[in-house]
PDB file of C-alpha atoms in Angstrom:
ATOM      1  CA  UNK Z   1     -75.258  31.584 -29.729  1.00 69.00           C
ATOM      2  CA  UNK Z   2     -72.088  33.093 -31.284  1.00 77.00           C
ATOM      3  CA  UNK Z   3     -72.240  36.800 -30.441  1.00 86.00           C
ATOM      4  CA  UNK Z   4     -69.788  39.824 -30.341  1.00 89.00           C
ATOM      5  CA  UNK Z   5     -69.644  39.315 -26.312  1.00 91.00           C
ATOM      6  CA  UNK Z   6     -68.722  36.132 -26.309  1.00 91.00           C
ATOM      7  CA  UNK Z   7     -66.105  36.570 -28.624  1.00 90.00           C
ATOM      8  CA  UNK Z   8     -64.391  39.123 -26.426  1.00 94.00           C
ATOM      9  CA  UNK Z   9     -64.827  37.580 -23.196  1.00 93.00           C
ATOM     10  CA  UNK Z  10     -62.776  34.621 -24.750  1.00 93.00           C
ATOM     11  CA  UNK Z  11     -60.263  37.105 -26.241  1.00 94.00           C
ATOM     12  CA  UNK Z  12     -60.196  39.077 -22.749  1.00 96.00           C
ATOM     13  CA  UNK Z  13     -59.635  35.548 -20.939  1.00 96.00           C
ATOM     14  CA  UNK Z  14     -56.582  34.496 -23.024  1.00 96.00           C
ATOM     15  CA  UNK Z  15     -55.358  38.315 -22.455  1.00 96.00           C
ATOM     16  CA  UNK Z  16     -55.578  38.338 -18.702  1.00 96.00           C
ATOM     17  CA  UNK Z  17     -54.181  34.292 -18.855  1.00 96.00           C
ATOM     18  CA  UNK Z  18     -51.232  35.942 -20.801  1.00 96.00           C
ATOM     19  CA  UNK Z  19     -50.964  38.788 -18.334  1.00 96.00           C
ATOM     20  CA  UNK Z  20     -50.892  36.351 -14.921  1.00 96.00           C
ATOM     21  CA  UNK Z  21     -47.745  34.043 -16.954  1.00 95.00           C
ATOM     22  CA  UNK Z  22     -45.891  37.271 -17.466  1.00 95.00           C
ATOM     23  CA  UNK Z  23     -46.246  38.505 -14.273  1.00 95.00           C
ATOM     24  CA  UNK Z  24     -45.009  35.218 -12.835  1.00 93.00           C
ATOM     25  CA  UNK Z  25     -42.467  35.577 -14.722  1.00 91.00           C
ATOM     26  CA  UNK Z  26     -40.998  38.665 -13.587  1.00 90.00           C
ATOM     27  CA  UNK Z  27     -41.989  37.883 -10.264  1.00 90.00           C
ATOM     28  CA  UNK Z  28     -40.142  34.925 -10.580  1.00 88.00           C
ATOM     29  CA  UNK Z  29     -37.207  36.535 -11.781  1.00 84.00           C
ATOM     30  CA  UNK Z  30     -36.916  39.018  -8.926  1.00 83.00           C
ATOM     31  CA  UNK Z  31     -37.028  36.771  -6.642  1.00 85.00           C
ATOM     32  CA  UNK Z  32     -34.236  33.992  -7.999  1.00 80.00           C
ATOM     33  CA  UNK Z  33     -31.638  35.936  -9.550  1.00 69.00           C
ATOM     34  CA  UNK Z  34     -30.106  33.217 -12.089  1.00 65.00           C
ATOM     35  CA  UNK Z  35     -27.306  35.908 -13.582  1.00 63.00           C
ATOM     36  CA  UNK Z  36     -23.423  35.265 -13.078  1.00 57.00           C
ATOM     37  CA  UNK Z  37     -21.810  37.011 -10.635  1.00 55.00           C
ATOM     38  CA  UNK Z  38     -25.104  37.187  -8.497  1.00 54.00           C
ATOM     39  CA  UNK Z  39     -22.974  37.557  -5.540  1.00 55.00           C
ATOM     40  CA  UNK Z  40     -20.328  40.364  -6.145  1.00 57.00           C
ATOM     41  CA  UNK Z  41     -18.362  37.757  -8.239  1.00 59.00           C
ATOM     42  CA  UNK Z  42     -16.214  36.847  -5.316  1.00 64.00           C
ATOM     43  CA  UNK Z  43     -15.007  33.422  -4.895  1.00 66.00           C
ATOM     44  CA  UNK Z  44     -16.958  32.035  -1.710  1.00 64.00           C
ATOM     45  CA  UNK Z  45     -16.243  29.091   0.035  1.00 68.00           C
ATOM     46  CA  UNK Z  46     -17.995  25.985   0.267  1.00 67.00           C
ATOM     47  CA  UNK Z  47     -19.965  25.039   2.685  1.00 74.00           C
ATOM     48  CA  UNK Z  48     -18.437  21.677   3.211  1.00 74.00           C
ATOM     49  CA  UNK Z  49     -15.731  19.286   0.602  1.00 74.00           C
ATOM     50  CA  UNK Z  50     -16.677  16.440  -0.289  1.00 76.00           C
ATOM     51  CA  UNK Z  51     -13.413  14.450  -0.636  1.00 77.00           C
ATOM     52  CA  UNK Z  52     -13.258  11.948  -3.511  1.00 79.00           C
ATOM     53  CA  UNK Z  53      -9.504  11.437  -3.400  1.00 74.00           C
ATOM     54  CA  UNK Z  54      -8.707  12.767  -6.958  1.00 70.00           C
ATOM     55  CA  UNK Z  55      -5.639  14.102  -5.880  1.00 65.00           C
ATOM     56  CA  UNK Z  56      -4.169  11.103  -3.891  1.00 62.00           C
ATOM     57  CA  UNK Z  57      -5.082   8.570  -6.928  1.00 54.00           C
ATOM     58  CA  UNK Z  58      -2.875  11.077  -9.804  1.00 55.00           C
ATOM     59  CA  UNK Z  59       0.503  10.164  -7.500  1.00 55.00           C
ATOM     60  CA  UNK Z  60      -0.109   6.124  -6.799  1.00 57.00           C
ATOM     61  CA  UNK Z  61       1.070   4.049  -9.694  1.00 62.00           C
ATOM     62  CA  UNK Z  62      -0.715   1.372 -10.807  1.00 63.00           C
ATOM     63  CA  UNK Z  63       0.085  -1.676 -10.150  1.00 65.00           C
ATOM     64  CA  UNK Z  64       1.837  -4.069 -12.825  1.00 68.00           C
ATOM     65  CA  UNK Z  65      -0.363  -7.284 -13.839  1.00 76.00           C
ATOM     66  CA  UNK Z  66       0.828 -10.378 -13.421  1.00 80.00           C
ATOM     67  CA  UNK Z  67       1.381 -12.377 -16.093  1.00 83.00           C
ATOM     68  CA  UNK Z  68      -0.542 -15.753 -16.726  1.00 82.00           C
ATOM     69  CA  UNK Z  69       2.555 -18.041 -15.282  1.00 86.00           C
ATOM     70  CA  UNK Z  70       2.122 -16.397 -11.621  1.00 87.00           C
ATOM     71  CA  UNK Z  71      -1.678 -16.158 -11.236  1.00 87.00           C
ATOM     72  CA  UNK Z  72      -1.629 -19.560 -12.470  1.00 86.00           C
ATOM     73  CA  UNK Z  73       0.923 -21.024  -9.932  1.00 89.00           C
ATOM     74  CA  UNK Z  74      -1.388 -20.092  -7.306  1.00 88.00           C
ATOM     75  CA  UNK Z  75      -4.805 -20.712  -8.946  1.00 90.00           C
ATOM     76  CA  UNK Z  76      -7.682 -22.484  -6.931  1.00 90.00           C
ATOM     77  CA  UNK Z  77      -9.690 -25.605  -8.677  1.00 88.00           C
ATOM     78  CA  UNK Z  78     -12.566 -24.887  -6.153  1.00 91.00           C
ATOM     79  CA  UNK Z  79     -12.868 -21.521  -7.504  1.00 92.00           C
ATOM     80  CA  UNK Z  80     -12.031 -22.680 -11.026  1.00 90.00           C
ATOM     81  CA  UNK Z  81     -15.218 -25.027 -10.436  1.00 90.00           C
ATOM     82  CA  UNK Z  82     -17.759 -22.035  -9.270  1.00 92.00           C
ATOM     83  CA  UNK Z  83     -16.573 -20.369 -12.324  1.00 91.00           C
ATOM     84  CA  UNK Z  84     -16.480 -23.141 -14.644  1.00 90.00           C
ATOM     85  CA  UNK Z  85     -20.704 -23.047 -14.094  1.00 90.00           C
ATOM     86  CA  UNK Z  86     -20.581 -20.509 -16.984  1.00 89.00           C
ATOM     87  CA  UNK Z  87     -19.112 -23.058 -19.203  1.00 88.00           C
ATOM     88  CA  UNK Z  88     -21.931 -25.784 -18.299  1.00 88.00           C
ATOM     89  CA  UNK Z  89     -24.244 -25.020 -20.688  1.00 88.00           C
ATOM     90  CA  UNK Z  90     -22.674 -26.058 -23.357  1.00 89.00           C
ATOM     91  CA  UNK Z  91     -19.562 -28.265 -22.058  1.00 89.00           C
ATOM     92  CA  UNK Z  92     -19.376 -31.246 -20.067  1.00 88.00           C
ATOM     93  CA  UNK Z  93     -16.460 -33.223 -17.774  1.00 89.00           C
ATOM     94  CA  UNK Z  94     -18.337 -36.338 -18.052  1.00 88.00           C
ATOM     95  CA  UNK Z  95     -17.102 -37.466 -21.051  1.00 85.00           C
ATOM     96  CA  UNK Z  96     -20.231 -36.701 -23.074  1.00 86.00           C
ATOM     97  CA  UNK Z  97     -20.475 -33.943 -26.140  1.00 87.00           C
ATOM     98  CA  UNK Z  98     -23.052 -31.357 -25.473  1.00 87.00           C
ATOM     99  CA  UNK Z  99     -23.167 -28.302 -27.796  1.00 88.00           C
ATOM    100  CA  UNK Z 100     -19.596 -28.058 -26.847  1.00 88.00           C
ATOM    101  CA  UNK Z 101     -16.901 -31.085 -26.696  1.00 88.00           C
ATOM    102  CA  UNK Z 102     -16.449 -32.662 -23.423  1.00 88.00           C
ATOM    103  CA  UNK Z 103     -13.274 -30.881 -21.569  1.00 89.00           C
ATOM    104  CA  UNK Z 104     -12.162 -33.951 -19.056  1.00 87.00           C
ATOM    105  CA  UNK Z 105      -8.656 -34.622 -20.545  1.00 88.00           C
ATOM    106  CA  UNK Z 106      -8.660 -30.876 -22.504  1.00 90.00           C
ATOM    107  CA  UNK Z 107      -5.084 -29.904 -20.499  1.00 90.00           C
ATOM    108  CA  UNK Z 108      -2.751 -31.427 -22.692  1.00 90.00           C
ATOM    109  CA  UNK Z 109      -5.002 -32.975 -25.453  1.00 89.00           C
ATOM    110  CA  UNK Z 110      -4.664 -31.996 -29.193  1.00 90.00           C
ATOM    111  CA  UNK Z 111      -6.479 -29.412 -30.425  1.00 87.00           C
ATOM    112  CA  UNK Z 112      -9.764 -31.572 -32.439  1.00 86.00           C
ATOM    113  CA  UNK Z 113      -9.249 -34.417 -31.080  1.00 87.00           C
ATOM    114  CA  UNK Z 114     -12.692 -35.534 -29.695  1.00 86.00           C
ATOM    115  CA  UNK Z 115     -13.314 -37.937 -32.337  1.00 82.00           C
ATOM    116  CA  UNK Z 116     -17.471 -37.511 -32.071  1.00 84.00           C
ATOM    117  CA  UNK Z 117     -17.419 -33.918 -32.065  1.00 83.00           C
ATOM    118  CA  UNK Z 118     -17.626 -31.557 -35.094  1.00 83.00           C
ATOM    119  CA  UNK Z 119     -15.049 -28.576 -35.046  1.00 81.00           C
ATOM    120  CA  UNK Z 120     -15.034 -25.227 -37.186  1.00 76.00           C
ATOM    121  CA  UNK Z 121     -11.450 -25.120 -38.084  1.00 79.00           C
ATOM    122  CA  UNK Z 122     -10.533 -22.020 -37.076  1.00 81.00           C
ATOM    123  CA  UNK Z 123      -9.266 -23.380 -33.582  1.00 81.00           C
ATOM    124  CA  UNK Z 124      -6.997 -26.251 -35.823  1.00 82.00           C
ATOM    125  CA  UNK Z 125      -5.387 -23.065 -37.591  1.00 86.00           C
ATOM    126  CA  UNK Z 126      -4.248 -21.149 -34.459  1.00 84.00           C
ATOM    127  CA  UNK Z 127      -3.517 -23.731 -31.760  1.00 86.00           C
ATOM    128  CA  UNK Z 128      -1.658 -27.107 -31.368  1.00 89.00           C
ATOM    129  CA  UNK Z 129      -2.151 -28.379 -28.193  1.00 91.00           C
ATOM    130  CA  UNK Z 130      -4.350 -27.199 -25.296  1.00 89.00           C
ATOM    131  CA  UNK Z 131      -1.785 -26.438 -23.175  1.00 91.00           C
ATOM    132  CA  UNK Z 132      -2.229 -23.668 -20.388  1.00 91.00           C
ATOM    133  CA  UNK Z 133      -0.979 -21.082 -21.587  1.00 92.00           C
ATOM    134  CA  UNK Z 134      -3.162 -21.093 -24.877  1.00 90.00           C
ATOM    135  CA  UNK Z 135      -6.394 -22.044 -22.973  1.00 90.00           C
ATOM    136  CA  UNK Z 136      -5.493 -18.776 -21.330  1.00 90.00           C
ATOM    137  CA  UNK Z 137      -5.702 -16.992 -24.347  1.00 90.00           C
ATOM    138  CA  UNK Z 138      -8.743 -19.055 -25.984  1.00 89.00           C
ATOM    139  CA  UNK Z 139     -10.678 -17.689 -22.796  1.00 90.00           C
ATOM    140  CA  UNK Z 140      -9.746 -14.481 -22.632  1.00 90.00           C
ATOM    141  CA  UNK Z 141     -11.291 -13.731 -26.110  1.00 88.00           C
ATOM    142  CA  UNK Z 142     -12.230 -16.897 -28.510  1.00 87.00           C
ATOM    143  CA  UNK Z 143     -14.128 -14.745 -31.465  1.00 85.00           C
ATOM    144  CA  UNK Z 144     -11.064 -12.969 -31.905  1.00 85.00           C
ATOM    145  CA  UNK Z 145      -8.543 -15.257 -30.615  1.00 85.00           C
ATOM    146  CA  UNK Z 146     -10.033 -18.226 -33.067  1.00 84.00           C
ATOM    147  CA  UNK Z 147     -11.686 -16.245 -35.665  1.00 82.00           C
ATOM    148  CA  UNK Z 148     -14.252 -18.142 -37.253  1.00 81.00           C
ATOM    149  CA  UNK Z 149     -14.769 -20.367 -34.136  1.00 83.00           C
ATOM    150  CA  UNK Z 150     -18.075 -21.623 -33.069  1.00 81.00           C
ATOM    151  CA  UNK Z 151     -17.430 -20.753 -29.755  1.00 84.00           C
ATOM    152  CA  UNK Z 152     -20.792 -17.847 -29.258  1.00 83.00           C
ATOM    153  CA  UNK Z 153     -19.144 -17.414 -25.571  1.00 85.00           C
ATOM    154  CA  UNK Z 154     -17.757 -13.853 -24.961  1.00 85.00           C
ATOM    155  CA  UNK Z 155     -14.675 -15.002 -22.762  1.00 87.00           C
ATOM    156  CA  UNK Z 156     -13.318 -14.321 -19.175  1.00 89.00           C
ATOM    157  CA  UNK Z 157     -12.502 -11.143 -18.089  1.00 88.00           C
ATOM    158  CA  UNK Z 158     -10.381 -11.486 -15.236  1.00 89.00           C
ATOM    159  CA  UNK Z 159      -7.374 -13.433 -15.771  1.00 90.00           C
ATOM    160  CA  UNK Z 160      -7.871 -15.149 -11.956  1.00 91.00           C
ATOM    161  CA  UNK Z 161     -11.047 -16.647 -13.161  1.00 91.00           C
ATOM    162  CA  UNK Z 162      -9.256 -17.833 -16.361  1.00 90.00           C
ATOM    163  CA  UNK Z 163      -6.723 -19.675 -14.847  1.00 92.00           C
ATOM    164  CA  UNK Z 164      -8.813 -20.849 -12.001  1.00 92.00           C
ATOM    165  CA  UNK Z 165     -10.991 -22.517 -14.535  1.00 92.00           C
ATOM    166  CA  UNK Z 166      -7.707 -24.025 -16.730  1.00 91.00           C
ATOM    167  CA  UNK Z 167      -6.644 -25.181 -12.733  1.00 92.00           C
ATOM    168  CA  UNK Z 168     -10.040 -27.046 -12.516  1.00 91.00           C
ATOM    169  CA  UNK Z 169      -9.967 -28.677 -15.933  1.00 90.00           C
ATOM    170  CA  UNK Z 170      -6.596 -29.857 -14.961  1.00 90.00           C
ATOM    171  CA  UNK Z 171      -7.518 -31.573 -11.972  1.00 90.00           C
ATOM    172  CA  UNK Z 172     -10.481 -33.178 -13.967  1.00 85.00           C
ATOM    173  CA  UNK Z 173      -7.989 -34.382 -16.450  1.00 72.00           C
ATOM    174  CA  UNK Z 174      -5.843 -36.638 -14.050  1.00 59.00           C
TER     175      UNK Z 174
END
């Protein structure tokens, strides 16, 4: 079954199979010239410019942020309301504990003082009193604000949002 032909008609078919790959190959590479300078080495120009506005955005200046005190003069409770949905699942305005204290009355209230509600400690250490200005920071970042907090929520980003939401708890609290 296994004879000296068949041996080298399988040996002549990987040969030839070889022989068509490199002459692909080269034919390949005749055709699509892939070196530098393929063209003369010339600089040639484009076809069409694409304009992205990389050099308009190296002379504008940035603008400065405002601090907390002026996005917060003009913050919107309505807003502070849409974005205080991100807070829901674990805090509620009803006067009820959920995973979270209840924040009706949190503008202006001590820091622990929901008497039902179990804190970690670490927000007694850094803050007094709930005031504005240091719910501003608590949101921003409360792992690293509050070390040690139980607080699992990353924070708000934008400072808008942040004092949108403090806005809204504020008009819950009166």
């Amino acid at each position: 079954m296994f004879d000296t032909m068949t041996g080298t008609k399988i040996i002549g078919g990987l040969c030839g199979t070889l022989l068509v790959f490199l002459l692909g190959n080269w034919a390949a590479d005749v055709l699509y010239d892939t070196s530098a300078g393929g063209h003369g080495g010339e600089e040639h120009a484009r076809g069409y410019v694409i304009d992205t506005g990389a050099d308009e955005g190296a002379a504008a200046e940035p603008e400065p942020e405002m601090s907390f005190e002026e996005v917060f003069a003009s913050a919107d409770a309505g807003r502070g309301e849409r974005v205080f949905n991100k807070c829901r699942a674990c805090h509620k305005v009803d006067g009820s504990n959920g995973t979270g204290p209840h924040l009706d009355g949190v503008v202006g209230r001590e820091v622990g003082a929901v008497a039902d509600f179990s804190y970690s400690g670490a927000l007694k250490e850094n803050f007094d009193v709930w005031t504005p200005e240091n719910l501003q920071a608590f949101l921003e970042d409360p792992r690293n604000t509050a070390s040690g907090t139980k607080m699992s929520f990353a924070g708000l980003d934008d400072i808008e949002d942040r004092a949108n939401v403090i806005a809204y708890l504020q008009s819950v609290s009166e």
